[in-house]
XYZ file of C-alpha atoms in Angstrom:
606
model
C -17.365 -3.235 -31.769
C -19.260 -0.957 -29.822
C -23.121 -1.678 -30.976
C -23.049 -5.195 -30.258
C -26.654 -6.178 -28.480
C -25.107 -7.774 -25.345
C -22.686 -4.550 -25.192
C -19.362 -3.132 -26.169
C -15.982 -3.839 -26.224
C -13.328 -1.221 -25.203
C -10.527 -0.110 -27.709
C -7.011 0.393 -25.433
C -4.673 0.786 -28.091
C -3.990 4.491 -27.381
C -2.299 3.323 -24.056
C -0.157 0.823 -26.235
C -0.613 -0.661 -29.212
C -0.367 -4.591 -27.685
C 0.315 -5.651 -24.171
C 3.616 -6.181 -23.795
C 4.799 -5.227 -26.850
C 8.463 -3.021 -27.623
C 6.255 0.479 -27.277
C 5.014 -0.909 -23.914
C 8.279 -2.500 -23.027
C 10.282 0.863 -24.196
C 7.780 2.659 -22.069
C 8.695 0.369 -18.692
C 12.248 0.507 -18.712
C 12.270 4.237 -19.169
C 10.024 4.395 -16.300
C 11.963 2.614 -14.310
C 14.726 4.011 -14.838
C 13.149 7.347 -14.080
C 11.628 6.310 -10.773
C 15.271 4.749 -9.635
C 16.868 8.127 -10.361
C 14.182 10.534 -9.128
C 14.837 8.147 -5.788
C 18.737 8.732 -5.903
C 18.604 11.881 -5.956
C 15.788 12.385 -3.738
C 17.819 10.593 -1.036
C 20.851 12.649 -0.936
C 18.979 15.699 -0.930
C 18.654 17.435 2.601
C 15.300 18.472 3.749
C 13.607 21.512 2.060
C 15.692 25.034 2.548
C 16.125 28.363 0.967
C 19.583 26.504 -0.296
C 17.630 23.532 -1.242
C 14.717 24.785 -2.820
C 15.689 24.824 -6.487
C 16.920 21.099 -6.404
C 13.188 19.979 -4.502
C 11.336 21.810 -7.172
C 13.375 20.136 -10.212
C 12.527 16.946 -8.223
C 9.113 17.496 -7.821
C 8.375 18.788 -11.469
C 10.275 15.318 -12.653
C 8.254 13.227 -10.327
C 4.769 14.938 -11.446
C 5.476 13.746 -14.706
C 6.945 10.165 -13.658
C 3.508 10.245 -11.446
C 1.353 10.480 -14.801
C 3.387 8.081 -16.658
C 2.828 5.446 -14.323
C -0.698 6.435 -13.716
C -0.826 5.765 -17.206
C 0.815 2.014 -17.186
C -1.426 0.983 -14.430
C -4.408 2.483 -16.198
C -3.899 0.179 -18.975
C -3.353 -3.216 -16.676
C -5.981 -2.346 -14.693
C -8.494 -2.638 -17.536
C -7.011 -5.644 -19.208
C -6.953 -7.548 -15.690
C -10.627 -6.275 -15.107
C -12.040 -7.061 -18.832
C -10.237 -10.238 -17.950
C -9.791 -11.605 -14.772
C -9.039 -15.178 -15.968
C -5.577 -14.113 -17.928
C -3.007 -14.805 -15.526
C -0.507 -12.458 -17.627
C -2.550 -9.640 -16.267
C -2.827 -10.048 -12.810
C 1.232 -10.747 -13.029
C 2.219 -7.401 -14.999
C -0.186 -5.811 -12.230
C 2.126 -6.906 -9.535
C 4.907 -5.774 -10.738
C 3.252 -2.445 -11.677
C 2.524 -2.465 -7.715
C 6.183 -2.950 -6.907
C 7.288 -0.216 -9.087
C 4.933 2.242 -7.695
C 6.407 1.129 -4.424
C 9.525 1.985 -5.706
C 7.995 5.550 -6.403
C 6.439 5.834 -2.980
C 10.121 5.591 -1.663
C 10.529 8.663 -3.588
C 7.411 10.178 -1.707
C 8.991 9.299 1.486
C 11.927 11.697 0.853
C 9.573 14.322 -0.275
C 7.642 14.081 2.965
C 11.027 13.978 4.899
C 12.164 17.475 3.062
C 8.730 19.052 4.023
C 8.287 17.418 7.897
C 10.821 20.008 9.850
C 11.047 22.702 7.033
C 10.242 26.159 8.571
C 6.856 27.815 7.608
C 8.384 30.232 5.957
C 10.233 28.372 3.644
C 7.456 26.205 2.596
C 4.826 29.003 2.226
C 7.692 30.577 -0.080
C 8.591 27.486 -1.987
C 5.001 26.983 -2.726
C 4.596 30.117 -4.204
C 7.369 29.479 -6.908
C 6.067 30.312 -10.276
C 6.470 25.918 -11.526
C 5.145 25.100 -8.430
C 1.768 27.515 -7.485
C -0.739 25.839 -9.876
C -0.368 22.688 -7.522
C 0.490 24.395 -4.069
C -2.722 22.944 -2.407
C -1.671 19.378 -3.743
C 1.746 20.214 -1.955
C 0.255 21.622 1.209
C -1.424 18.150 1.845
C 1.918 15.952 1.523
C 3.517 18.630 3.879
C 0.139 17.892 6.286
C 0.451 14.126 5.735
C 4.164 14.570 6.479
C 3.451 15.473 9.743
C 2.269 11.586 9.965
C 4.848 10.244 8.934
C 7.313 7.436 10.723
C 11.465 8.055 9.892
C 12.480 7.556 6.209
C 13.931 3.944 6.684
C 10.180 2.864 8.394
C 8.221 4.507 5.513
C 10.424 2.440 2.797
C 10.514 -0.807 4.442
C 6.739 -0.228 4.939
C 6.885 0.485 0.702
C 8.552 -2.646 0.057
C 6.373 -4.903 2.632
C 3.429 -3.628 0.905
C 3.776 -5.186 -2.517
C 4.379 -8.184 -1.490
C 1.521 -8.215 1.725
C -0.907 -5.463 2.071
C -1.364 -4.881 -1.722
C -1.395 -8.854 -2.120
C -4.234 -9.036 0.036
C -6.171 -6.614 -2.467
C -4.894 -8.417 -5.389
C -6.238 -12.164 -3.669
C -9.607 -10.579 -3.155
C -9.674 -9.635 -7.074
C -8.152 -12.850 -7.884
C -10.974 -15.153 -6.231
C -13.969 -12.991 -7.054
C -13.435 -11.904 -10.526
C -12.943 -16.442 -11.116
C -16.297 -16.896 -8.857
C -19.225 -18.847 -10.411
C -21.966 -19.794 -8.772
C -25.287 -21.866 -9.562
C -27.988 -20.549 -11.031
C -31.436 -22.013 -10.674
C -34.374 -20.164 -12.934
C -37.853 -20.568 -11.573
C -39.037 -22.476 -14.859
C -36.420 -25.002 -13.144
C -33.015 -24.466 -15.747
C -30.101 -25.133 -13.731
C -26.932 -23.096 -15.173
C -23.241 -22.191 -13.958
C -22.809 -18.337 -14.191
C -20.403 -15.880 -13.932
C -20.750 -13.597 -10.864
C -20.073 -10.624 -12.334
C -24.256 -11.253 -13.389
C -24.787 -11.981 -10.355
C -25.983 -8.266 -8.864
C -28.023 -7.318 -11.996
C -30.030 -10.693 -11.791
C -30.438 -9.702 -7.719
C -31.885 -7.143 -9.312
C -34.184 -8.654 -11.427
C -37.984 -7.349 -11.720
C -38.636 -10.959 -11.293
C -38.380 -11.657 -7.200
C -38.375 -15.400 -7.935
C -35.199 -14.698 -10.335
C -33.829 -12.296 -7.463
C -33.990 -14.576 -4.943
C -32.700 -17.668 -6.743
C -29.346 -15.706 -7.618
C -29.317 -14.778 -4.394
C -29.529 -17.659 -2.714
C -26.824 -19.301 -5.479
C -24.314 -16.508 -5.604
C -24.102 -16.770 -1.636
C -23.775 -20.282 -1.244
C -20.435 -19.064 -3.753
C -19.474 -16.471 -1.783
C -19.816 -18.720 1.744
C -17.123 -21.205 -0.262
C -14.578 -18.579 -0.202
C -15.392 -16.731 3.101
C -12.616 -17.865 5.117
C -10.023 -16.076 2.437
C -12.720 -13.229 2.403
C -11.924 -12.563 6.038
C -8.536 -13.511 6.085
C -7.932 -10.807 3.520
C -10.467 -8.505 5.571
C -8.729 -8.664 8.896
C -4.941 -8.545 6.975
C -6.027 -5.149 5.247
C -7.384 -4.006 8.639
C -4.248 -5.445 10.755
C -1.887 -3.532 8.358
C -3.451 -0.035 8.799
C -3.799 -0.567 12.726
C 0.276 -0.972 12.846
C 1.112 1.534 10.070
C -1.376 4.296 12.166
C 0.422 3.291 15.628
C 3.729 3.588 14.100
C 2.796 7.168 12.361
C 0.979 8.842 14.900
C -2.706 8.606 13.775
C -4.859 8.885 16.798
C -7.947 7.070 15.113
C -8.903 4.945 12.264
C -11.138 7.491 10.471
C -8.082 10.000 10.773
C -6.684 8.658 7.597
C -9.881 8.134 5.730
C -10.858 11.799 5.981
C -7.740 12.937 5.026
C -8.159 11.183 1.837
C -11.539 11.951 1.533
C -10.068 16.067 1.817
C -12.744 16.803 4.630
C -12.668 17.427 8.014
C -14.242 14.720 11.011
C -16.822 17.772 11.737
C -18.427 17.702 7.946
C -18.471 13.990 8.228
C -20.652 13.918 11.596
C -22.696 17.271 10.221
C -23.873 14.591 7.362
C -24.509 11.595 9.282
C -25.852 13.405 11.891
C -28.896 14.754 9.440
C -29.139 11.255 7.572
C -30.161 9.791 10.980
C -32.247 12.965 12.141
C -33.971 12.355 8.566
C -33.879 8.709 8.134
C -37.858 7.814 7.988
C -38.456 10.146 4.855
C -35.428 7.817 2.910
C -36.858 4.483 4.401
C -40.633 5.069 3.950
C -39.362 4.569 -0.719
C -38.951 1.763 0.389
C -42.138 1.185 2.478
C -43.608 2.668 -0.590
C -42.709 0.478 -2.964
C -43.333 -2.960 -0.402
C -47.007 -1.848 -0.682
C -46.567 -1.454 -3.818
C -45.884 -5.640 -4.079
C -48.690 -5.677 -1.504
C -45.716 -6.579 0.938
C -44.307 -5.171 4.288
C -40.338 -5.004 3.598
C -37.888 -5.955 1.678
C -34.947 -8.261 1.283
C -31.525 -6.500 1.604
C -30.533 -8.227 -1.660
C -33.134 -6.796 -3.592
C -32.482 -3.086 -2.530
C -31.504 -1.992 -5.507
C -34.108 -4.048 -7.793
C -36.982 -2.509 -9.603
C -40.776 -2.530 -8.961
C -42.132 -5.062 -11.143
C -44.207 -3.148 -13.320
C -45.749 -4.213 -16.455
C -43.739 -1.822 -19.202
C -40.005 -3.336 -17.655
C -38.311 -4.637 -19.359
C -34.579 -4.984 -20.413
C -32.974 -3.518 -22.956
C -29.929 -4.153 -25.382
C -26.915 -2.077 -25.347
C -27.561 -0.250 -28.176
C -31.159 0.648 -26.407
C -29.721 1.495 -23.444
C -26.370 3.391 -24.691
C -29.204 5.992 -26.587
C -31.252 6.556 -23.582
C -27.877 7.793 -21.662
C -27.333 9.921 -24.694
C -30.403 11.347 -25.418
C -30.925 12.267 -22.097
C -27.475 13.877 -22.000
C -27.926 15.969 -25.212
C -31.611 17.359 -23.837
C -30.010 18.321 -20.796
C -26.496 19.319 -21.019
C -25.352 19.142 -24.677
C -21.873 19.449 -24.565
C -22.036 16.024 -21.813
C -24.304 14.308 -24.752
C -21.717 15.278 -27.542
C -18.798 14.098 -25.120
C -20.728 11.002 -24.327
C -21.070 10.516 -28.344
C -17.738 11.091 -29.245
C -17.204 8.512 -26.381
C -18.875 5.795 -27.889
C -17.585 6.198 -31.183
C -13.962 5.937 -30.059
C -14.870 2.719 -28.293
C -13.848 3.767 -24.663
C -16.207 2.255 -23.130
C -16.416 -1.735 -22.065
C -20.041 -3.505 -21.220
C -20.050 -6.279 -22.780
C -21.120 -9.076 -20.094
C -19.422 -11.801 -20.719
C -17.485 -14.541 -18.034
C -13.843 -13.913 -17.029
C -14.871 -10.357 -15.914
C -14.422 -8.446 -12.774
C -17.498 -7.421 -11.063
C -18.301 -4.055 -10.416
C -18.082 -0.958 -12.713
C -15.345 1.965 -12.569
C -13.998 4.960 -14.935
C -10.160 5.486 -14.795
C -7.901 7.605 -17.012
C -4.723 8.414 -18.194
C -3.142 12.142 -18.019
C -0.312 11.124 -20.366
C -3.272 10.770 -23.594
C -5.779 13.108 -21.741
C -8.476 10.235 -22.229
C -10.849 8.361 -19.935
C -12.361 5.225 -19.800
C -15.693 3.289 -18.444
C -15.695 -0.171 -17.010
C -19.271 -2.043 -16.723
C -21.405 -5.088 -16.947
C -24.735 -4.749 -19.112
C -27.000 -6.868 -18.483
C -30.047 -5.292 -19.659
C -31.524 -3.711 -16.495
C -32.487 0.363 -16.038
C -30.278 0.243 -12.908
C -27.325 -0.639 -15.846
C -28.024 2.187 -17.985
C -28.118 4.849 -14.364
C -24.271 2.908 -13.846
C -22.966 4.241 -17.463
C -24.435 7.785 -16.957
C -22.873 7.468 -13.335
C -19.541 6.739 -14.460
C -19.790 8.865 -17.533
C -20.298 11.672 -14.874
C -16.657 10.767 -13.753
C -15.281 10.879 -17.018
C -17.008 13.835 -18.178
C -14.988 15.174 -14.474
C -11.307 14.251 -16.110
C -12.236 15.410 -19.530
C -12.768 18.557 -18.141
C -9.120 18.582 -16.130
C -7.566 17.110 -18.876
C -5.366 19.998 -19.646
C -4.463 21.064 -15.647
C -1.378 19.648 -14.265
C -1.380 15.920 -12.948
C -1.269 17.088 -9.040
C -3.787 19.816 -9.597
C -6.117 16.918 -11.105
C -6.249 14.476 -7.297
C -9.464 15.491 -6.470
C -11.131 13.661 -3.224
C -13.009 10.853 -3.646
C -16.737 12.536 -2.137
C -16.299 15.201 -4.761
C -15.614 12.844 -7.224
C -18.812 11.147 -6.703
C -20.341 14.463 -6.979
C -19.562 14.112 -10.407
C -20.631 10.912 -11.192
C -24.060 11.310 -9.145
C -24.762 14.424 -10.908
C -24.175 12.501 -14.320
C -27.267 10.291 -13.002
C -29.648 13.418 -12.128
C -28.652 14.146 -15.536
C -30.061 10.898 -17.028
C -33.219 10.944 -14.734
C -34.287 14.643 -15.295
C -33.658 13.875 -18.990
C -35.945 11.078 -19.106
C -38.628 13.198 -17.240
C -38.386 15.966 -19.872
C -38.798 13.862 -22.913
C -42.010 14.112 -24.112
C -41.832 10.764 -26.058
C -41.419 9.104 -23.042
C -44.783 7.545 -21.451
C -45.673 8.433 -18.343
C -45.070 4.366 -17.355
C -41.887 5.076 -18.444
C -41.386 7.880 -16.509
C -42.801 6.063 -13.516
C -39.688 3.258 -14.011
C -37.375 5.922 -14.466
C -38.279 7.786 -11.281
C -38.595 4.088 -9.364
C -34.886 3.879 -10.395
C -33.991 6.931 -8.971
C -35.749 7.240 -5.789
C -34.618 3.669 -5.196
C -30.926 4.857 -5.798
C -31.536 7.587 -3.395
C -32.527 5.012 -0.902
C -29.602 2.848 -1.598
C -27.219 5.673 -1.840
C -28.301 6.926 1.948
C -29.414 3.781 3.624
C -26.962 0.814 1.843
C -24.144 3.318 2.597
C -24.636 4.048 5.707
C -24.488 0.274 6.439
C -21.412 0.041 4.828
C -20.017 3.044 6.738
C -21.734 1.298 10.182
C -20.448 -2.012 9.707
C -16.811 -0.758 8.833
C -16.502 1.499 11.743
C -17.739 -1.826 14.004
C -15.660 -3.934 12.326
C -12.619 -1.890 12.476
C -13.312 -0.738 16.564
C -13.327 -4.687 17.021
C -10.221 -5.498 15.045
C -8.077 -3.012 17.236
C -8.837 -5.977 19.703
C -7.793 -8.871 17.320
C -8.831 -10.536 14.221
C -12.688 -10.221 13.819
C -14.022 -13.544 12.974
C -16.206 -15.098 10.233
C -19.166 -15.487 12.103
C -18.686 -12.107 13.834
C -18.549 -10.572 10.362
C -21.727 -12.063 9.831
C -23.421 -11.034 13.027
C -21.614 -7.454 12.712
C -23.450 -6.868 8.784
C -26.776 -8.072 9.926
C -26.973 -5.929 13.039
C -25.896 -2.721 10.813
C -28.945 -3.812 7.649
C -31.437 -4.110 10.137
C -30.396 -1.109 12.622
C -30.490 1.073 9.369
C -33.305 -0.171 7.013
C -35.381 -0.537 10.054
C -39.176 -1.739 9.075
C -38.451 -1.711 5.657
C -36.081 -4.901 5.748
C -38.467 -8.157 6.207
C -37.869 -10.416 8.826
C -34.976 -12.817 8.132
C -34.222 -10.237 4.817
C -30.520 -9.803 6.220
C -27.950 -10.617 3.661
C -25.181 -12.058 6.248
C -22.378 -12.236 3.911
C -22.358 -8.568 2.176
C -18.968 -7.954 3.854
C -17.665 -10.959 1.616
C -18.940 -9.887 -1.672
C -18.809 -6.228 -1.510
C -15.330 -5.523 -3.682
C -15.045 -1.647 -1.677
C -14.189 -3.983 1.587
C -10.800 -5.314 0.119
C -9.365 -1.991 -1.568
C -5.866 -1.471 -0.101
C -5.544 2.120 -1.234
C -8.444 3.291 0.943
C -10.388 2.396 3.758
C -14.307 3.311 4.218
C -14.987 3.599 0.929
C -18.123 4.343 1.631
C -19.051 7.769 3.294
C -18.190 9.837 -0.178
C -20.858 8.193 -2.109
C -23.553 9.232 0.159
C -21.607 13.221 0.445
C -21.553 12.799 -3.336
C -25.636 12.314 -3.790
C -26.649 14.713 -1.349
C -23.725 17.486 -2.834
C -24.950 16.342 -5.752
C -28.729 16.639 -5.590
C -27.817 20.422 -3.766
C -26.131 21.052 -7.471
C -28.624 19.877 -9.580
C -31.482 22.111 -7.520
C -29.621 24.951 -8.497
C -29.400 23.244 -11.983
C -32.829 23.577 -12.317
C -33.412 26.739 -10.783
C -30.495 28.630 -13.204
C -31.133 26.593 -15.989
C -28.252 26.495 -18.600
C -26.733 29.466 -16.708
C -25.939 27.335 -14.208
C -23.870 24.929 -16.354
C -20.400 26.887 -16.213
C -20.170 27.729 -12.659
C -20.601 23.009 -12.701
C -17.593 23.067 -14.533
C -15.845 25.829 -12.524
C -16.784 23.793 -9.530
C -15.468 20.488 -10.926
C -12.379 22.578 -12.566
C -11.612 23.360 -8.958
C -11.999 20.094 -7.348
C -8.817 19.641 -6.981
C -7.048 22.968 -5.665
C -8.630 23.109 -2.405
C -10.431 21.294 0.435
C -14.130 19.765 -0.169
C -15.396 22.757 2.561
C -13.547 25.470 0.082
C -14.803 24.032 -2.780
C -18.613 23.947 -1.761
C -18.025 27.671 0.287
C -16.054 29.410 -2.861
C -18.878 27.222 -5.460
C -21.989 27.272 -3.580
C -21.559 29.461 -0.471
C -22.254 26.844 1.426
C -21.170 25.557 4.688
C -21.199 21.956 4.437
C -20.372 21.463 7.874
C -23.794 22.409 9.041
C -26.259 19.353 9.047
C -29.111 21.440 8.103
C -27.235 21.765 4.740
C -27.078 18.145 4.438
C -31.078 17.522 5.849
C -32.032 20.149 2.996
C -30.610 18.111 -0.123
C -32.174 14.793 1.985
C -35.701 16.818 2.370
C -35.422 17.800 -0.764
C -36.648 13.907 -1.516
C -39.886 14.413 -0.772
C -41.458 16.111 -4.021
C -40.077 13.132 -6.315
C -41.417 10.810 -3.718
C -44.973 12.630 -3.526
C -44.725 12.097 -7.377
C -43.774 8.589 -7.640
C -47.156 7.832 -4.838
C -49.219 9.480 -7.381
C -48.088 7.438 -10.445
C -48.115 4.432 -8.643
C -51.811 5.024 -7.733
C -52.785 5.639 -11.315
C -50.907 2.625 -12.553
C -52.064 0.288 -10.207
C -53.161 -2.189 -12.223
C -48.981 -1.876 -13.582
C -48.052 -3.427 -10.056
């Protein structure tokens, strides 16, 4: 039911009518059997010719659409074993979802084998083939990752080793965190056992004294299971370090920016202005610690509210209309998207135990449809996560008709999406004239605060990663090293703003982005995504409505080219500059000269 107070429910039955039922079980074997062919065939090929081309591109066409059909599949498991984390039937179907798509990789490897050697010319012609030109760029990158590549019999032993160890190690992580509980003790004194997946939206509580306390509980929970935390850590880590040796890649970030689709110049253009420009980010937060007649703040309560006397928390239904109302003032064919959304049920925030934490929007190219993943529990900083990930389904709706390959966008420009989906909510708030200006002040608290999260909390993340992993080349990175590793990174950062002894020690533990085996620093595109996005919605408001289509040519085109192609042929913009970057950051400081000035006639709010 999707109006239920305490949130909705998600309706999956256009992926298959019932786990595991004949449609579902039809669908597998066919798969399968689909997957071991494409594989045969692939195998016996020789590499990529003028002789060979027509077989590759037959190949290729069949393994797009195998691609979507498993995308699909794992689609589907993914939100049964997130909704529920405490089915064991789940979590099994997903590993064997994992070792069929490591039967398709095998498939990958022979693709990458045909392109390695093949002459220029005969790639730049096969490319240009009239089934194959919509997705040459996707093409051009397996041809570039090919180049990376170990020989054929390496790459599918690797496969095979990594369903039942590297992926494992993923799956563990998921396992133990999505069963976590931990103890809850309210100030009034209640003791009670809760779920974690509460855990970071009590954190974030208005309430310090409520902050803390889950704080203090949900780490003692996490310290219980840090030892598999780190084994899992330094596994994941260990892995990539022998896969990059064997293949060639000169350094750990190598990989992550090819994934990411930008080049190791952008990425130091961006960091290189967030830490030329770091005091106007931190001083929100010295802002708001006056504001609580305090010096700092704790890391845990980053992302937490001012406590100001019109918070409050709100039910779904209260906070699934302000995500649509602000949607339909500002962009109304997002708000009538986002409607038609609801209606059909796609969407799952219902908080409830058994549930993974975190929040995430996947799809599936087979039905064309998208769906959300959250946990509402009531707070402001819930309602900015649905109109985040709304942004990234309002991104596949809008590719929903392009071929599969011509849909793998990078992950920075797909935060761009989802960031932008958050400007949306916050200027629409602003602009509603119902809204009170106290209101207004909460709203623009929330965002300002996400701004500081999304450039300061990142760039610990991306700090104490690129620490972690220059120490693990050396050997396995122990627990207390974790610990000392995280600290040093909050508190080189945050800087004045974090309060003596505010360190949260165990962050590497419970952030889930740690322990994803399909990509390392997962990290660095959220923080490319705000500022890319904030650049976007300037021009937003300086166009108007005007500017709407050339958003949806941009996101259209997110993924046909590099993330430097798409901002130059979008924007004109040359995103490997860092005064591009130090614009979008400066550009903080009139929302921030606003928020003083509220907070100084609402004093008496504090």
């Amino acid at each position: 039911m999707a109006d239920k107070t305490n949130g909705a429910q998600w309706d999956l039955t256009s992926y298959f009518p019932s786990f595991n039922g004949p449609e579902m079980k039809k669908f597998k074997v066919k798969l399968a059997a689909d997957i071991s062919a494409l594989q045969k065939k692939a195998a016996k090929l020789a590499p990529l010719s003028a002789k060979t081309a027509g077989a590759w591109e037959k190949l290729l066409l069949a393994a797009e659409d195998a691609e979507a059909r498993l995308g699909h599949i794992m689609s589907y498991v993914n939100c049964l074993e997130s909704a529920h984390a405490d089915k064991d039937e789940y979590s099994a179907e997903s590993a064997k979802l994992y070792a069929l798509a490591a039967e398709y990789s095998k498939f990958g490897v022979d693709m990458l084998r045909a392109f390695k050697d093949a002459p220029e010319t005969v790639f730049s012609a096969f490319i240009k083939r009239a089934a194959l030109k919509e997705v040459a760029h996707a093409l051009k990158r397996a041809r570039e990752q090919a180049r990376r590549t170990m020989s054929p019999a390496e790459e599918k032993l690797a496969a095979d080793l990594g369903t039942d160890g590297f992926q494992s190690w993923s799956r563990l992580y998921n396992k133990i965190s999505g069963k976590l509980e931990f103890d809850m003790q309210w100030p009034d004194g209640k003791k009670e056992r809760l779920p974690i997946s509460r855990w970071r939206a009590l954190m974030s509580d208005p309430d310090r004294k409520v902050g803390r306390a889950a704080f203090e509980g949900g780490n003692k929970a996490w310290a219980g299971i840090e030892d598999a935390c780190a084994a899992a850590l330094n596994a994941l880590a260990g892995t990539r370090f022998t896969l990059y040796r064997r293949r060639g890649v000169k350094h750990f970030l190598d990989q992550a920016l090819f994934g990411a689709g930008i080049k190791r110049r952008t990425l130091d253009a961006m960091y290189a202005a967030v830490h030329k420009n770091i005091e106007p980010v931190r001083e929100i937060l010295r802002v708001k610690a006056a504001a609580m007649g305090r010096k700092g703040i704790a890391f845990f309560e980053r992302e937490a509210p001012l406590p100001l006397k019109d918070s409050k928390h709100y039910t779904w239904p209260e906070g699934s209309a302000k995500v649509g109302a602000a949607f339909g003032r500002i962009y109304p064919a997002l708000g009538d998207y986002y409607q038609n959304f609801i209606k059909k049920n796609w969407l799952e925030s219902e908080a409830r135990s058994g549930k993974r934490p975190g929040a995430f929007c996947t799809g599936s190219q087979v039905t064309g449809e998208q769906r959300v993943y959250t946990t509402f529990n009531g707070a402001l900083g819930d309602i900015n996560t649905v109109a985040h990930e709304m942004g990234h389904a309002w991104h596949g709706h809008l590719l929903k008709d392009m071929r599969p390959w011509a849909t793998e966008y990078p992950m920075p420009l797909a935060e761009t999406a989802s960031i932008f989906g958050e400007h949306l909510l916050a200027e629409g708030i602003q602009a509603d004239p119902e809204v009170s200006e106290a209101q207004k002040l909460i709203m623009l608290d929330e965002y300002l605060t996400g701004a500081a999260v999304t450039i300061l909390d990142i760039t610990v993340r991306f700090e104490f990663e690129k620490a972690f992993y220059e120490e693990r080349q050396k050997g396995e990175v122990p627990v207390a090293r974790l610990r000392e590793l995280m600290t040093a990174a909050q508190r080189r950062i945050f800087g004045d703003t974090l309060e003596p002894g505010g360190e949260d020690p165990l962050f590497w533990a419970s952030k889930l982005h740690f322990y994803i085996s399909g990509v390392s620093f997962y990290n660095f595109p959220y923080t490319f995504g705000f500022l890319l996005a904030a650049t976007l919605f300037t021009k937003f408001k300086a166009e108007g409505p005007a500017f709407l289509p050339k958003y949806e040519a941009f996101l259209r085109l997110t993924g046909s080219d590099t993330a430097e192609a798409v901002a130059r042929r979008s924007l004109g913009a040359d995103i490997g500059d860092p005064a591009f970057w130090a614009t979008a950051i400066k550009g903080l400081a009139a929302p921030l000269a606003r928020y003083k000035k509220l907070l100084e006639a609402s004093k008496a709010a504090v």
